[in-house]
C-alpha positions in Angstrom: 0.0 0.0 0.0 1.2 3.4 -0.6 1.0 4.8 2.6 3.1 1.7 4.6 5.3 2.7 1.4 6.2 6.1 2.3 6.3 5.1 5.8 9.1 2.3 5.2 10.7 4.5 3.4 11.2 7.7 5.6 12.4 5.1 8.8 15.2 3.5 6.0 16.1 7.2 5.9 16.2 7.7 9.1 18.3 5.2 10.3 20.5 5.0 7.6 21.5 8.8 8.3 21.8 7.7 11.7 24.2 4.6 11.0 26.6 6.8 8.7 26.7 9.1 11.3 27.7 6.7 13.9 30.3 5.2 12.6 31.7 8.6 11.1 32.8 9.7 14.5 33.2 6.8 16.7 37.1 7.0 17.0 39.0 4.8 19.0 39.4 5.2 22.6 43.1 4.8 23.9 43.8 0.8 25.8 44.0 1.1 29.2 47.7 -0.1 30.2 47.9 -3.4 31.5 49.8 -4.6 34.6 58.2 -13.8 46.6 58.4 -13.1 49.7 54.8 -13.7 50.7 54.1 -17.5 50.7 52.0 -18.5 47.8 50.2 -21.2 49.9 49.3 -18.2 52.3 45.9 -17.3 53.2 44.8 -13.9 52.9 43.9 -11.9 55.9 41.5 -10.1 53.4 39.7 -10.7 50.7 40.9 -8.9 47.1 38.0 -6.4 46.8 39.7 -4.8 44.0 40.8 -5.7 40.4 43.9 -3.6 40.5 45.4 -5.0 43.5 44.2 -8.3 42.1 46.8 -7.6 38.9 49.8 -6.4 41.0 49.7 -9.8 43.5 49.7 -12.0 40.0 52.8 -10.4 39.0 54.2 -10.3 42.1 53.5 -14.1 42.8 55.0 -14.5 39.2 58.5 -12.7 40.9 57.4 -10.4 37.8 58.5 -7.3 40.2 59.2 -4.7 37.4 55.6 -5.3 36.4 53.9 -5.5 39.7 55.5 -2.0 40.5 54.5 -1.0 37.6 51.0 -2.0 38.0 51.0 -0.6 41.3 52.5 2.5 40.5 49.2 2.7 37.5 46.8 1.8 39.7 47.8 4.5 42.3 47.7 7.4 39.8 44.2 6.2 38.8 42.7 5.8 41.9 42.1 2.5 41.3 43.5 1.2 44.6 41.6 2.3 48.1 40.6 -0.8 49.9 44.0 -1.9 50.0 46.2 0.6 50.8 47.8 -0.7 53.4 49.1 -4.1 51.2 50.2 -2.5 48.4 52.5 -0.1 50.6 54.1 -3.7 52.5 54.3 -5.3 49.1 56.2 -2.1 47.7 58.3 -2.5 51.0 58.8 -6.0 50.4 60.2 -5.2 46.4 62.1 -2.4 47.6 64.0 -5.1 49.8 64.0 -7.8 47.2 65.8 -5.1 44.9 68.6 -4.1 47.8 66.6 -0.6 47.8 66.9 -0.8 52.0 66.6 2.8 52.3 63.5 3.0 50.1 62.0 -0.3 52.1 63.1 1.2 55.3 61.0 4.7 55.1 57.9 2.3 53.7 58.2 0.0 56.6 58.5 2.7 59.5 55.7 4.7 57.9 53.3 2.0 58.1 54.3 1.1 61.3 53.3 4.3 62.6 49.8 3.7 61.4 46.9 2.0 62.5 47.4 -2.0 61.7 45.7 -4.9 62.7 48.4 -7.9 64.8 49.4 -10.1 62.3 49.5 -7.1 59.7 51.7 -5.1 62.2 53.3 -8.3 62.7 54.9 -8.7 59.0 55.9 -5.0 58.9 58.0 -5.3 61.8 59.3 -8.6 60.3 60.6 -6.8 56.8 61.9 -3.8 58.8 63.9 -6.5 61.0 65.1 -8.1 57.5 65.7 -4.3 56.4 67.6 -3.2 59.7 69.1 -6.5 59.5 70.9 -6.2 55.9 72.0 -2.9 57.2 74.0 -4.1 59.8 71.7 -2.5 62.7 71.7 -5.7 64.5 70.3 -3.9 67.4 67.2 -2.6 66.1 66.6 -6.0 63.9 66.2 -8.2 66.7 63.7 -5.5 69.4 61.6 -5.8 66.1 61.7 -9.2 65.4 60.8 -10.4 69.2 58.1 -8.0 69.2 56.4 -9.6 65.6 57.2 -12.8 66.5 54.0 -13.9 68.4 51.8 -13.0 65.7 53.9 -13.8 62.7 52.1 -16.2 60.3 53.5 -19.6 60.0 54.9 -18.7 56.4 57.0 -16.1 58.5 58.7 -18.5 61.1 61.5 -20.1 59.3 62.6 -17.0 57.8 62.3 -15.1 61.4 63.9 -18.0 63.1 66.9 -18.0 60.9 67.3 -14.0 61.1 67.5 -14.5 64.9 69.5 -17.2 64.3 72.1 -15.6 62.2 71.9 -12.1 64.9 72.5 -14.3 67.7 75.5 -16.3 65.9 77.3 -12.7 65.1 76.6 -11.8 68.9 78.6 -14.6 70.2 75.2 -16.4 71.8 76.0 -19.8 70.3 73.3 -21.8 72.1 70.9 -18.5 71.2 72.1 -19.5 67.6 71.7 -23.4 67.5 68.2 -23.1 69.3 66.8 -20.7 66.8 68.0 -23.2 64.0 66.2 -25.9 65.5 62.8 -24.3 65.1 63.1 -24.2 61.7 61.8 -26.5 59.6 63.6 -29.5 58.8 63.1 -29.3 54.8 63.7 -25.4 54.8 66.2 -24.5 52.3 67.2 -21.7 54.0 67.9 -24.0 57.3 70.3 -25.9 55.5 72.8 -23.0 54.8 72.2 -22.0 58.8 73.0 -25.2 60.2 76.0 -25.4 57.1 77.3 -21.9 58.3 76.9 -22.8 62.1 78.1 -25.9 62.2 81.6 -24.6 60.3 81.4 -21.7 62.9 81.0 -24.1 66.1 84.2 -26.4 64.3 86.3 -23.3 64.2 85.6 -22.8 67.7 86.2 -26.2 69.0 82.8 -27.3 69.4 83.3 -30.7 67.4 80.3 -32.9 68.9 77.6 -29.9 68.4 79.1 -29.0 64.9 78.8 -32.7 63.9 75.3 -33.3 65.0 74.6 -30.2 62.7 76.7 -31.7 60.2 74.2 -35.1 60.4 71.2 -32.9 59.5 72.7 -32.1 56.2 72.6 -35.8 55.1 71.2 -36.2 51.5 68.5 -38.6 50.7 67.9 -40.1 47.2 65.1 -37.3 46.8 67.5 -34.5 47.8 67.9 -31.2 45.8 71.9 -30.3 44.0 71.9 -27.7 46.8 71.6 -29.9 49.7 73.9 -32.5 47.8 76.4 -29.5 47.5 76.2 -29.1 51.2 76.9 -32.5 51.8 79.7 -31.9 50.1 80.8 -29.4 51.6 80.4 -30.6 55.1 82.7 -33.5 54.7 85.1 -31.4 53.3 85.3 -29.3 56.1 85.1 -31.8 58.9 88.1 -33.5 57.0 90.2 -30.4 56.9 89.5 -30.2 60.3 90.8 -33.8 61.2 93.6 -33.4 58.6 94.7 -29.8 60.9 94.6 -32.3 64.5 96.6 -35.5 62.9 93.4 -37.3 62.6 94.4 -38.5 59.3 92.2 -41.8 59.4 88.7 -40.0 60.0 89.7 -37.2 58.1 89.9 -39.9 55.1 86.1 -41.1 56.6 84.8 -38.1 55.6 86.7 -36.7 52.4 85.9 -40.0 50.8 82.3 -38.9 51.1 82.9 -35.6 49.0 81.1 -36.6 45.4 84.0 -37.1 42.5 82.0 -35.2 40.3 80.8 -32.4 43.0 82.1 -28.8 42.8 84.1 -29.4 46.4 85.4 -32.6 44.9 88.9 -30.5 44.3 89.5 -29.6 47.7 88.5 -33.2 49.1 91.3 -35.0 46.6 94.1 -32.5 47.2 93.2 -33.1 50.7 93.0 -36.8 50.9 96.3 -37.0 49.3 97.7 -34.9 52.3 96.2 -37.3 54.2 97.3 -40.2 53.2 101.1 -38.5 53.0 100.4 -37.9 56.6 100.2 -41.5 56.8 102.8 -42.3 55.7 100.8 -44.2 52.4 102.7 -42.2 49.5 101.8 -43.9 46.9 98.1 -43.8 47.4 98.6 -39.4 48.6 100.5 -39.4 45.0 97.7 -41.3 43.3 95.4 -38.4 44.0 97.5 -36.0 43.6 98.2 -37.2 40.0 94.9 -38.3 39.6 93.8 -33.9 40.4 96.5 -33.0 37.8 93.9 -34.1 34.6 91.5 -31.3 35.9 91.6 -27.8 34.8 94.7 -26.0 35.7 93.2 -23.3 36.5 91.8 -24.3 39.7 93.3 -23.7 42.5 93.7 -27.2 44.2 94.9 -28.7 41.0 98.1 -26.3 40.9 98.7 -27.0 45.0 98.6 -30.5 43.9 101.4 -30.1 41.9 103.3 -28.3 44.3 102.2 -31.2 46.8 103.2 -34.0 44.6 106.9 -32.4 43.6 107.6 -32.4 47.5 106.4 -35.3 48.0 108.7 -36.9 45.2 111.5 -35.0 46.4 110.9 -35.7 50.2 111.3 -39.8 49.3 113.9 -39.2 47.4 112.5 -39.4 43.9 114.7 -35.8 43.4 114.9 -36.3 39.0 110.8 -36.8 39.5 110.6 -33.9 41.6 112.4 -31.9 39.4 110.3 -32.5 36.4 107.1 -32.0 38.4 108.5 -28.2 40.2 109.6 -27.8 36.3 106.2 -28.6 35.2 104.5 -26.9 37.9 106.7 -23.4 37.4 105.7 -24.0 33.8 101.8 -24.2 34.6 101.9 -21.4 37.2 103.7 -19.0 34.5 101.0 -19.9 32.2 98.6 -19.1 34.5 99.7 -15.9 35.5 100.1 -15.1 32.2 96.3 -16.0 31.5 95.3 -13.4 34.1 97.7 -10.6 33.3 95.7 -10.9 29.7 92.8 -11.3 31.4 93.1 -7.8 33.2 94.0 -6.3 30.0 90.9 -7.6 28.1 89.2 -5.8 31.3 90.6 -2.8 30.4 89.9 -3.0 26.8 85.9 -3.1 27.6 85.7 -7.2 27.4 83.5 -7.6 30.7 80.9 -5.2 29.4 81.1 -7.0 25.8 81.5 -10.5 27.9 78.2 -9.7 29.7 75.6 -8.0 27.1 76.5 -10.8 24.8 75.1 -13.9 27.2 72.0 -12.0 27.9 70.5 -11.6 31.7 67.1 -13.2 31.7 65.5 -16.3 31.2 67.4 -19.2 33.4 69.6 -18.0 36.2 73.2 -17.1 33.9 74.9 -17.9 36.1 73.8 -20.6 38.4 75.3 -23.9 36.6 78.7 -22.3 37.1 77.8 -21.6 41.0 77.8 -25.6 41.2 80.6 -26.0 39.1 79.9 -26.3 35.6 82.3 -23.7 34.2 83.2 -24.0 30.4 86.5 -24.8 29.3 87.8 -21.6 27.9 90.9 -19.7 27.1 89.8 -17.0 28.3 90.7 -17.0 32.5 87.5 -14.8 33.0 85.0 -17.0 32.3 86.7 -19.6 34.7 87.3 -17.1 37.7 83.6 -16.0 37.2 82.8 -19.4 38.7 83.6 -18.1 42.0 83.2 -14.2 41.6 79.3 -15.1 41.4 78.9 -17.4 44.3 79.5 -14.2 46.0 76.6 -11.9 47.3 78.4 -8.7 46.7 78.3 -10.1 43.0 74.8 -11.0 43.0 73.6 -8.1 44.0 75.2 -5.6 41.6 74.0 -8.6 39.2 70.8 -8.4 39.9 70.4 -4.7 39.8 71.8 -5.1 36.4 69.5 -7.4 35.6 66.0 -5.5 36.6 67.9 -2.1 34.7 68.5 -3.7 31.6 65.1 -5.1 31.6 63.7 -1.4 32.4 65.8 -0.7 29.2 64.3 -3.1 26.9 61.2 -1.9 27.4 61.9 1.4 27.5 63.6 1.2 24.0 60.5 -1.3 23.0 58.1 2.3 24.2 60.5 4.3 22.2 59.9 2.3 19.1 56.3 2.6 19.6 56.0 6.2 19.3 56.4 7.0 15.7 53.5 4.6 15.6 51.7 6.7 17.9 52.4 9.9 15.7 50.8 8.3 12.6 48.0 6.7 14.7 47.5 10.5 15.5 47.9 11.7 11.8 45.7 9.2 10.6 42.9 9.8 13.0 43.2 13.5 12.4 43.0 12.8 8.3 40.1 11.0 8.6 38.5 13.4 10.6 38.9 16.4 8.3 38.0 14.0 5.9 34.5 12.6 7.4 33.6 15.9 9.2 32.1 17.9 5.7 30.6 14.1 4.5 28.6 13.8 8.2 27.4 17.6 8.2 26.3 17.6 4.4 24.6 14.1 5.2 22.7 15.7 8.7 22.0 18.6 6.2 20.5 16.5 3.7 18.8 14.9 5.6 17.1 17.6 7.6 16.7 19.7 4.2 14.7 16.6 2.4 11.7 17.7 5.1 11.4 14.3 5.7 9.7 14.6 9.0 7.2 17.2 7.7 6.1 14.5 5.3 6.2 11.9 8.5 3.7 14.4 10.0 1.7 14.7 6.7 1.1 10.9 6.4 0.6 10.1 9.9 -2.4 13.0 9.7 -3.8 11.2 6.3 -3.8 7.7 8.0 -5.7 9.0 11.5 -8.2 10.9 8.8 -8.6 8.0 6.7 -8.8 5.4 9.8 -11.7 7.7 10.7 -13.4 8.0 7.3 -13.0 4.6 7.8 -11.4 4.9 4.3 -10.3 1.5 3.0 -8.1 2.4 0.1 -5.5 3.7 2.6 -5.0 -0.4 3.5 -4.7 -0.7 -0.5 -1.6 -2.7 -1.6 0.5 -1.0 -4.0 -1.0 -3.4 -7.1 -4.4 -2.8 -5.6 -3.6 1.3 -5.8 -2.9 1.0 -9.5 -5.8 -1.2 -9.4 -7.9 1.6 -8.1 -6.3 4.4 -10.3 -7.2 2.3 -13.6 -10.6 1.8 -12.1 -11.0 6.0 -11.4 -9.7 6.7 -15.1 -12.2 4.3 -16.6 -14.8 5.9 -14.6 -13.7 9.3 -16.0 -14.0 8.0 -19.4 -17.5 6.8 -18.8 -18.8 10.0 -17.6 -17.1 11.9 -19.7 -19.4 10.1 -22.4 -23.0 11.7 -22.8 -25.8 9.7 -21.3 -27.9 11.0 -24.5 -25.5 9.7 -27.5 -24.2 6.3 -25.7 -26.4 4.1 -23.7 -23.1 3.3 -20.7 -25.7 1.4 -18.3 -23.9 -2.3 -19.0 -20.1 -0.6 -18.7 -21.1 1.1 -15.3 -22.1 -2.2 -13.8 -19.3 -3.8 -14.9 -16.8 -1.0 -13.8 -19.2 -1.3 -10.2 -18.4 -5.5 -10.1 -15.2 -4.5 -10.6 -15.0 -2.0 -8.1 -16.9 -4.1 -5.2 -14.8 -7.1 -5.9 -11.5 -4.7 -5.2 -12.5 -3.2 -2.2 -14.2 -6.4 -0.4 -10.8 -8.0 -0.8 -9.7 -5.0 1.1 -11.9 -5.2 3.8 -12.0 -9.3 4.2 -8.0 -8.5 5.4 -9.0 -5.3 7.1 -8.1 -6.3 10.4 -4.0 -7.5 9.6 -3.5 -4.8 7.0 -4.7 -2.0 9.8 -2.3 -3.6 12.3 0.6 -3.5 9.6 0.1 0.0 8.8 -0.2 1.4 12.5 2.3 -0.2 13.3 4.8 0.6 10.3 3.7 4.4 11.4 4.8 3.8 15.0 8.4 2.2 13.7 8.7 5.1 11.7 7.8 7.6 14.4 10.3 5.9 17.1 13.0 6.3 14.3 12.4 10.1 14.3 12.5 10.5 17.5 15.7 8.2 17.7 17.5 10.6 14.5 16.5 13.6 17.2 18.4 11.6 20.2 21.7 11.1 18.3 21.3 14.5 15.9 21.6 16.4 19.5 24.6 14.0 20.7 26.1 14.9 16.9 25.8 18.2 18.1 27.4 17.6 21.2 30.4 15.9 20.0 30.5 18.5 17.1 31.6 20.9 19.4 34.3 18.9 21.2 35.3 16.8 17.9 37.9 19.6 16.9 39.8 19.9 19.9 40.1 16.0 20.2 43.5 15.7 19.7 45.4 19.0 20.5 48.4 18.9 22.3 48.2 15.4 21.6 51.7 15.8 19.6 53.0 17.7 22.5 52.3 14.9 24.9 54.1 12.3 22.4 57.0 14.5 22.0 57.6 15.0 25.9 56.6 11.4 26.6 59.8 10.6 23.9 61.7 13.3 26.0 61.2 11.5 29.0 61.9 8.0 28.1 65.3 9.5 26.3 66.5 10.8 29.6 65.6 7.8 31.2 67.6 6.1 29.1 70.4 7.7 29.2 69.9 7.6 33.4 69.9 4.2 33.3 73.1 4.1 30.6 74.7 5.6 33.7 73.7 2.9 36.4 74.1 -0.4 33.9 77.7 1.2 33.2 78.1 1.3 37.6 76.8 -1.9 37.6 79.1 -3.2 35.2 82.1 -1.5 36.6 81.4 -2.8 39.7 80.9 -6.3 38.7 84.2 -5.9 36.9 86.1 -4.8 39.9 85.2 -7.4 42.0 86.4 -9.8 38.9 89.3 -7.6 39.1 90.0 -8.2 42.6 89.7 -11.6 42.5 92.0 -11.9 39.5 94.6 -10.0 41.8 94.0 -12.4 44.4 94.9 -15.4 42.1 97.6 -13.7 40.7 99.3 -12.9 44.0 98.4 -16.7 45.0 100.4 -18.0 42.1 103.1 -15.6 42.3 103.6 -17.2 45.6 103.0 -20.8 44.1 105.8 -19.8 41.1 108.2 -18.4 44.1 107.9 -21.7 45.9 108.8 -23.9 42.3 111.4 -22.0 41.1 113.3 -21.6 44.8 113.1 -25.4 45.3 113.8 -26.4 41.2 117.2 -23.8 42.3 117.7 -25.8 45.7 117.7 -29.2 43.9 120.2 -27.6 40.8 122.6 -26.8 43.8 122.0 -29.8 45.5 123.3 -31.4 42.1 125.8 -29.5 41.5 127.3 -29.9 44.9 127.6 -33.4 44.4 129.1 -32.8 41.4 132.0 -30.9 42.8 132.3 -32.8 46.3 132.5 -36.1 43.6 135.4 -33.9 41.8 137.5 -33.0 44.8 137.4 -37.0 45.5 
């Protein structure tokens, strides 16, 4: 029908102008940015009430610190963290520490014990501000706050607390304070184990055998024990066997080096000792054995070149002096090399190898360095890579490691931001070309739109249809096929009566023209009641989508007036933010190069350490290769005065 017609039509209208317009200036909104201490087995004093805090524990459970701070650090500048204000400051505290920032966990930890905490919460600050007092030396201070946390500690807490007091009572003096303390902890606590190692080699220094022994016992690996405690084992032995080997206890002293693993990283030590031992014993041939046995290792360990020095006096001290002179020959020979390894060493130093030596192994992924902290050191030429071996078992390393670490991560990403921004520039180009381009498309669209008076011819229909629902007109239900119907019918009536009644006798044509006429408009009204539904309902649609083109027409409006000033000073913001990640890069230039440089001198002074070591091995090898020359050529002459 004509009228449903002009009704579909002026809705398609309608919300097609609306759709172009839509998607003509829905720009993209900018991506939000995305985001161990504390036992993961734990159960939280409080529930996570908040998403943020939610994204800053995952990372931090992950050991992902750089990210959790990061998150934090996002969160706080949003707002997006109230509930748990006081758990995001501890877990800052608690990186701070983990990153040897003490000063920085300090000023966290004191500030939050000023304020109002709950026990166990107050409890954990005043642990970590033990832990922080404690790593700087103010032993004092460390333990008031640790015997004031420790009754409400969680159990997560103990071991670590126990071995704090443990180690605070040891430096004090207070051995039974010490070995009490230990014996709270936790029998399969990792950090128990190097205690009782370090306390039990402390009690043995001072005499204390039977107490450093039972200690000793509680290192004892089982077939399910970890490297580490195997290590321990190790190391145990070793030193329970120096210490029978320094009171002529040769025989136990053999018990327990023969425990030391062969392939182990004390097994060294153990079979330049165990010769001594048996030498002791007077059992020579077994001490020499050894001895010869350590000489296939790398020369560049330490026991293997005392062994050398051991076995020449042995050969020379039974007599074997043309064997004894070979091996002081050899052994001058090997401790020249040496020395000559690290006096090349110190000069590729010098010559920036460290810094080249330690970008090009990379610092992430699995620990660099831990295989060689067990003894797995590559067999190089170079001597740095083999004195690195026990440069990193140091903390002093470690630490300037690990700060290395976390500052060339901060680099990579900040050089991965940096790469990002001329992407941002021609994000912001683009957006602002197809802006200028859209903007005269969407106003000569809404101006169309509004000049094609389509809504005055909205009001126009929707008065014909009330007047013809009235009239109870039923052409205005008409089909479009019945309307032409209708309008064939109307001309054909015009014809008829334009015909004179008094020429042309029309009677038959004007019935037929009436059959024609009833049958039309009784198939109207048989579907009278669907087709009057339709078309009120088409007028209602229609209606609803004029008054949905006025909704978003205003909100054009609206966003018209805000649309050009979208992105102003968004090129200044790029170009500062690029500002600020330059200088931030050039900042942390400056602390990766201190890091390095002081990585590099404690190499350094390691390397002088060995050197001055084999200088006095070389001394000793050449002065007893000269005593043994003169001893020859004393018996030369005493055999020529004869």
């Amino acid at each position: 029908m004509k009228q449903l017609s002009s009704i579909r039509k002026i809705a398609c209208a309608a919300g097609l102008s609306l759709l172009t317009w839509g998607t003509s200036v829905s720009y993209a909104e900018e991506a939000a940015q995305q985001q161990k201490i504390i036992d993961l087995n734990a159960v939280p004093a409080r529930a996570i009430k908040e998403l943020a805090y939610g994204e800053v524990l995952y990372d931090y459970y992950q050991e992902n610190y750089f990210a959790a701070l990061t998150r934090l650090n996002v969160a706080e500048k949003r707002g997006e963290i109230i509930e748990h204000q006081q758990e995001v400051q501890l877990l800052r505290g608690v990186m701070y520490l983990s990153y040897g920032m003490l000063h920085e966990a300090d000023r966290i930890f004191s500030e939050l014990l000023s304020s109002e905490t709950r026990d166990q919460q107050l409890a954990k600050v005043r642990f970590y501000l033990a832990k922080t007092h404690y790593l700087n030396g103010n032993v004092d201070l460390s333990k008031q706050h640790l015997e004031k946390a420790l009754d409400f500690l969680p159990a997560n807490f103990l071991d670590e607390s126990y071995l704090i007091q443990a180690q605070l009572a040891y430096e004090q003096g207070d051995v039974t304070a010490a070995t009490a303390y230990l014996k709270q902890i936790s029998p399969n606590a990792e950090q128990g184990l190097f205690a009782k190692f370090n306390l039990a080699i402390f009690l043995l220094q001072s005499g204390q055998l039977d107490t450093a022994l039972d200690l000793f016992d509680e290192l004892y690996p089982s077939p399910e024990s970890s490297d580490v405690q195997r290590s321990l084992f190790d190391r145990a032995n070793l030193a329970i066997g120096y210490h029978y080997l320094a009171n002529n206890d040769d025989e136990t002293a053999r018990e327990y080096l023969l425990k030391v693993r062969l392939d182990g990283p004390s097994s060294h030590r153990a079979m330049l000792a165990l010769g001594w031992a048996y030498s002791k014993a007077g059992l020579h041939t077994k001490a020499i054995a050894y001895w010869r046995e350590l000489l296939t290792r790398d020369a560049r360990n330490p026991a293997v070149q005392e062994a050398l020095l051991a076995l020449a006096f042995s050969y020379f001290n039974n007599g074997a002096k043309r064997e004894a002179l070979e091996t002081f020959v050899q052994s001058a020979a090997v401790y020249g090399e040496q020395i000559n390894l690290i006096d090349s060493a110190q000069k590729d130093l010098d010559n920036n190898l460290f810094r080249e030596w330690i970008d090009s192994r990379g610092v992430f992924g699995e620990k660099v360095f831990s295989r060689w902290v067990v003894g797995d050191v590559p067999v190089t030429t170079n001597a740095i890579e083999y004195y690195l071996q026990e440069v990193t078992a140091t903390n002093e390393f470690n630490q300037y490691f690990h700060r290395y670490q976390e500052m060339y991560h901060l680099q990579q990403v900040l050089a991965r931001w940096l790469r990002q921004i001329p992407i941002y520039r021609e994000m912001l180009s683009n957006h602002e070309k197809r802006y200028n381009r859209l903007k005269p498309q969407v106003d000569e669209r809404l101006k169309n739109f509004v000049n094609a008076g389509l809504k005055e011819q909205l009001s126009k229909l929707q008065r014909r249809v009330e007047q013809g629902l009235a009239e109870d007109d039923l052409w205005l239900l008409a089909t479009t096929d019945e309307l032409e119907v209708y309008q064939d019918l109307m001309r054909v009536k015009d014809t008829l009566d334009s015909i004179p009644a008094s020429e042309f006798d029309m009677e038959e044509q004007y019935d037929q023209w009436r059959r024609i006429f009833g049958a039309s408009l009784w198939k109207i009204a048989e579907e009278y009641g669907p087709r009057r539904y339709l078309l009120e309902s088409n007028l209602k649609q229609a209606q609803q989508a004029a008054e949905e083109f006025d909704l978003q027409a205003a909100s054009v409006g609206q966003a018209d007036k805000v649309a050009g000033t979208r992105f102003l000073h968004y090129d200044d913001r790029i170009n500062e933010l690029e500002q600020e990640v330059n200088t931030l890069n050039a900042e942390i230039e400056i602390v990766l190069e201190r890091s390095r440089q002081a990585m590099k001198q404690v190499l350094v002074d390691k390397l002088t350490k060995r050197r001055k070591e084999l200088d006095f091995l070389l001394a000793q090898a050449e002065l007893s290769i000269a005593k043994i020359q003169d001893e020859a050529i004393n018996r030369i002459l005493e055999s020529t005065d004869e």
